[in-house]
Short mmCIF file of C-alpha atoms in Angstrom, two decimals:
data_model
loop_
_atom_site.label_atom_id
_atom_site.label_comp_id
_atom_site.label_asym_id
_atom_site.label_seq_id
_atom_site.Cartn_x
_atom_site.Cartn_y
_atom_site.Cartn_z
CA ALA A 21 0.00 -0.02 -0.11
CA GLN A 22 1.13 3.50 -0.68
CA SER A 23 -0.15 7.04 0.27
CA VAL A 24 0.74 10.43 0.12
CA THR A 25 0.04 13.49 2.42
CA GLN A 26 0.58 17.04 1.50
CA LEU A 27 0.68 18.89 4.89
CA ASP A 28 -0.87 22.19 3.74
CA SER A 29 -3.67 22.84 1.41
CA HIS A 30 -2.90 26.32 0.88
CA VAL A 31 0.62 28.17 0.96
CA SER A 32 0.71 31.69 0.19
CA VAL A 33 4.19 33.61 -0.10
CA SER A 34 5.49 37.23 -1.16
CA GLU A 35 6.96 37.47 -4.58
CA GLY A 36 11.08 36.74 -4.03
CA THR A 37 10.61 34.98 -0.65
CA PRO A 38 11.35 31.14 -0.61
CA VAL A 39 8.83 28.26 -1.22
CA LEU A 40 8.22 25.43 0.83
CA LEU A 41 5.83 22.86 -0.10
CA ARG A 42 5.31 19.75 2.07
CA CYS A 43 4.81 16.24 1.58
CA ASN A 44 5.06 12.90 3.22
CA TYR A 45 4.56 9.54 2.02
CA SER A 46 4.42 5.88 2.95
CA SER A 47 5.10 2.87 0.85
CA SER A 48 5.63 -0.78 1.43
CA TYR A 49 8.53 -0.82 -1.29
CA SER A 50 10.98 1.54 -2.49
CA PRO A 51 9.36 4.30 -3.79
CA SER A 52 9.70 6.87 -7.09
CA LEU A 53 8.49 10.09 -5.84
CA PHE A 54 7.57 13.20 -8.26
CA TRP A 55 6.16 16.77 -7.88
CA TYR A 56 3.80 18.01 -10.78
CA VAL A 57 2.36 21.38 -11.30
CA GLN A 58 -0.76 22.18 -12.85
CA HIS A 59 -2.04 25.59 -13.73
CA PRO A 60 -5.53 26.17 -13.93
CA ASN A 61 -7.53 24.24 -16.79
CA LYS A 62 -4.13 22.76 -17.79
CA GLY A 63 -2.65 19.25 -17.64
CA LEU A 64 0.19 18.16 -15.42
CA GLN A 65 4.03 19.07 -16.02
CA LEU A 66 6.66 17.12 -14.15
CA LEU A 67 8.79 19.41 -11.94
CA LEU A 68 10.95 16.81 -10.85
CA LYS A 69 11.37 13.06 -9.97
CA TYR A 70 13.28 10.77 -7.24
CA THR A 71 13.97 7.45 -8.39
CA SER A 72 16.73 6.09 -6.06
CA ALA A 73 19.60 7.96 -7.07
CA ALA A 74 20.63 11.33 -5.50
CA THR A 75 18.64 12.28 -2.62
CA LEU A 76 18.60 15.93 -3.47
CA VAL A 77 16.75 16.26 -6.81
CA LYS A 78 16.65 19.48 -8.92
CA GLY A 79 14.13 20.24 -11.36
CA ILE A 80 12.82 22.66 -13.66
CA ASN A 81 12.19 26.48 -12.91
CA GLY A 82 14.26 26.43 -9.98
CA PHE A 83 12.63 23.79 -8.02
CA GLU A 84 14.33 21.12 -5.87
CA ALA A 85 13.17 18.56 -3.40
CA GLU A 86 14.97 16.35 -0.87
CA PHE A 87 13.92 12.69 -0.42
CA LYS A 88 14.32 11.91 3.71
CA LYS A 89 13.65 8.33 4.00
CA SER A 90 14.07 8.46 7.94
CA GLU A 91 11.38 11.23 7.89
CA THR A 92 9.51 9.99 4.95
CA SER A 93 9.32 13.11 3.33
CA PHE A 94 9.97 14.84 0.19
CA HIS A 95 9.39 18.66 0.41
CA LEU A 96 9.59 20.84 -2.60
CA THR A 97 11.45 24.27 -2.31
CA LYS A 98 12.45 27.09 -4.22
CA PRO A 99 14.67 30.03 -3.05
CA SER A 100 12.79 32.83 -4.56
CA ALA A 101 9.11 32.64 -5.72
CA HIS A 102 7.97 34.19 -8.83
CA MET A 103 4.42 35.18 -9.98
CA SER A 104 4.23 32.44 -12.46
CA ASP A 105 4.66 30.00 -9.75
CA ALA A 106 1.17 30.60 -8.59
CA ALA A 107 -0.56 27.24 -9.23
CA GLU A 108 -1.66 23.82 -7.73
CA TYR A 109 1.14 21.30 -6.81
CA PHE A 110 0.88 17.66 -6.36
CA CYS A 111 3.28 14.92 -4.60
CA VAL A 112 3.09 11.71 -6.26
CA VAL A 113 4.32 8.19 -5.10
CA SER A 114 4.76 5.30 -7.25
CA ALA A 115 5.78 1.98 -6.33
CA ASN A 116 3.64 -1.15 -6.51
CA ALA A 117 2.65 -2.21 -9.81
CA GLY A 118 3.57 1.16 -11.30
CA LYS A 119 0.41 2.87 -9.84
CA SER A 120 0.67 6.59 -8.92
CA THR A 121 -0.95 7.86 -5.96
CA PHE A 122 -1.64 11.34 -5.70
CA GLY A 123 -1.56 13.84 -2.91
CA ASP A 124 -4.60 16.21 -2.29
CA GLY A 125 -2.55 19.04 -3.72
CA THR A 126 -1.41 22.38 -2.49
CA THR A 127 -2.52 25.84 -3.66
CA LEU A 128 0.64 28.07 -3.87
CA THR A 129 -0.53 31.71 -4.20
CA VAL A 130 2.09 34.32 -4.89
CA LYS A 131 1.44 37.95 -3.72
CA PRO A 132 3.37 40.82 -5.19
CA GLY B 19 10.39 12.26 -26.28
CA ALA B 20 7.76 10.48 -24.12
CA VAL B 21 5.05 12.41 -25.10
CA VAL B 22 1.02 11.55 -24.54
CA SER B 23 -1.81 13.29 -26.25
CA GLN B 24 -5.36 13.30 -25.58
CA HIS B 25 -8.39 13.64 -28.10
CA PRO B 26 -10.52 15.81 -27.62
CA SER B 27 -9.10 18.38 -25.29
CA TRP B 28 -12.55 19.60 -24.61
CA VAL B 29 -16.08 18.25 -25.33
CA ILE B 30 -19.50 18.81 -24.74
CA CYS B 31 -22.38 16.08 -24.95
CA LYS B 32 -25.98 16.06 -23.98
CA SER B 33 -27.15 13.53 -21.16
CA GLY B 34 -27.67 10.20 -22.09
CA THR B 35 -25.27 10.06 -25.00
CA SER B 36 -21.72 8.21 -24.96
CA VAL B 37 -18.45 10.23 -25.57
CA LYS B 38 -15.10 8.25 -26.45
CA ILE B 39 -11.65 9.93 -25.28
CA GLU B 40 -8.58 8.77 -27.03
CA CYS B 41 -5.05 8.43 -25.52
CA ARG B 42 -1.98 8.26 -27.60
CA SER B 43 1.37 7.63 -26.79
CA LEU B 44 3.21 9.46 -29.73
CA ASP B 45 6.73 8.21 -29.45
CA PHE B 46 6.96 5.09 -27.31
CA GLN B 47 5.30 2.21 -26.79
CA ALA B 48 2.95 1.66 -23.71
CA THR B 49 1.67 -1.73 -22.35
CA THR B 50 0.23 0.15 -19.71
CA MET B 51 -1.91 3.15 -19.56
CA PHE B 52 -3.72 4.67 -16.71
CA TRP B 53 -7.06 6.69 -16.51
CA TYR B 54 -7.59 9.27 -14.11
CA ARG B 55 -10.63 11.87 -13.07
CA GLN B 56 -10.21 15.13 -11.45
CA PHE B 57 -13.24 16.94 -10.10
CA PRO B 58 -12.67 20.80 -9.90
CA LYS B 59 -10.21 21.81 -7.26
CA GLN B 60 -9.59 18.33 -6.33
CA SER B 61 -6.90 15.65 -6.61
CA LEU B 62 -6.62 12.82 -9.56
CA MET B 63 -8.05 9.79 -8.93
CA LEU B 64 -7.21 6.78 -10.35
CA MET B 65 -10.25 5.10 -12.52
CA ALA B 66 -8.56 2.18 -14.03
CA THR B 67 -5.54 0.62 -15.34
CA SER B 68 -5.34 -0.27 -18.96
CA ASN B 69 -3.31 -3.25 -20.22
CA GLU B 70 -2.54 -3.99 -24.06
CA GLY B 71 -4.65 -6.80 -25.26
CA SER B 72 -6.42 -7.47 -22.02
CA LYS B 73 -9.34 -6.10 -19.61
CA ALA B 74 -8.70 -2.91 -17.87
CA THR B 75 -8.58 -3.10 -14.11
CA TYR B 76 -10.94 -0.81 -12.10
CA GLU B 77 -10.53 0.59 -9.01
CA GLN B 78 -13.18 0.24 -6.36
CA GLY B 79 -15.96 2.28 -7.09
CA VAL B 80 -15.80 2.85 -10.65
CA GLU B 81 -18.51 1.39 -12.83
CA LYS B 82 -16.84 -0.84 -15.56
CA ASP B 83 -20.02 -0.74 -17.58
CA LYS B 84 -20.30 3.02 -17.53
CA PHE B 85 -16.58 3.71 -18.13
CA LEU B 86 -15.34 1.30 -21.05
CA ILE B 87 -11.65 1.09 -21.80
CA ASN B 88 -10.00 -0.63 -24.80
CA HIS B 89 -6.45 -0.80 -25.25
CA ALA B 90 -6.18 -2.15 -28.34
CA SER B 91 -2.69 -1.07 -29.50
CA LEU B 92 0.63 -0.39 -27.71
CA THR B 93 -0.05 3.45 -28.60
CA LEU B 94 -3.70 3.87 -28.04
CA SER B 95 -6.28 3.49 -25.25
CA THR B 96 -10.05 4.56 -25.28
CA LEU B 97 -12.15 5.70 -22.50
CA THR B 98 -15.93 5.68 -23.50
CA VAL B 99 -18.00 7.27 -21.02
CA THR B 100 -21.75 5.47 -21.82
CA SER B 101 -25.04 7.26 -21.21
CA ALA B 102 -23.05 10.26 -19.59
CA HIS B 103 -24.95 12.60 -17.05
CA PRO B 104 -23.79 15.75 -15.66
CA GLU B 105 -22.26 14.18 -12.61
CA ASP B 106 -19.83 12.78 -15.01
CA SER B 107 -18.41 16.10 -16.04
CA SER B 108 -15.08 16.11 -14.86
CA PHE B 109 -11.19 16.46 -16.23
CA TYR B 110 -10.10 13.13 -17.43
CA ILE B 111 -6.30 12.51 -17.67
CA CYS B 112 -4.50 9.45 -19.21
CA SER B 113 -0.96 8.42 -18.68
CA ALA B 114 1.21 6.02 -20.21
CA ARG B 115 3.98 4.31 -18.81
CA ALA B 116 7.55 3.69 -20.00
CA SER B 117 10.59 2.27 -18.02
CA TYR B 118 8.82 2.71 -14.82
CA GLU B 119 7.68 6.25 -15.40
CA GLN B 120 4.48 7.54 -16.21
CA TYR B 121 3.85 10.45 -18.72
CA PHE B 122 0.65 12.35 -18.49
CA GLY B 123 -1.34 13.38 -21.26
CA PRO B 124 -2.93 17.12 -21.31
CA GLY B 125 -6.44 16.21 -20.31
CA THR B 126 -9.96 16.08 -21.65
CA ARG B 127 -12.41 18.27 -20.04
CA LEU B 128 -15.92 16.83 -20.44
CA THR B 129 -19.12 18.72 -19.88
CA VAL B 130 -22.45 16.99 -19.92
CA THR B 131 -25.42 18.99 -20.35
#
């Protein structure tokens, strides 16, 4: 069994300040973990993925995430938020039989 | 590489009619495809796993007679919503698996009037 918990349903930051979106997971197997972004009325865009290589993963648009097995976490960070980062973010775990389980999502708001 | 397309991107149909959504892997072969449904301001929920040449595996609570899935080739899976009702209005997203990674299509927005 696998599950994902995104700890914040909404995060609001000011432009130019750091972003932290939190994700905890559980999995009976060695998981692959992903972060996706979805802009309104759009499909999913992969930001980054962890697949058992380096624990610090760098993605597109300045995002990165660190896999911490001891904490079962995969938090997404960005040093400086941009207005275009405002969107819905999903943490995803995939292990058993390739099925992906999505978190409930975190809405990121960026204030000018 | 690894592009997944969906057609149509947006469809409106009348209550009681059926609508077919196509999911294609454009530059790779996918023995497994997945269908998700997303209601407004909610997360993606897996509906079914589609395996080429065999019957789809549906998640609990998903009516297999209402959501017909066909995966006739390694690059095409279709989802047919039969006798659609307004409560079936949603954003349907497919994904195709290649090398233990999933690639998502852009989604199809279905509105049933």
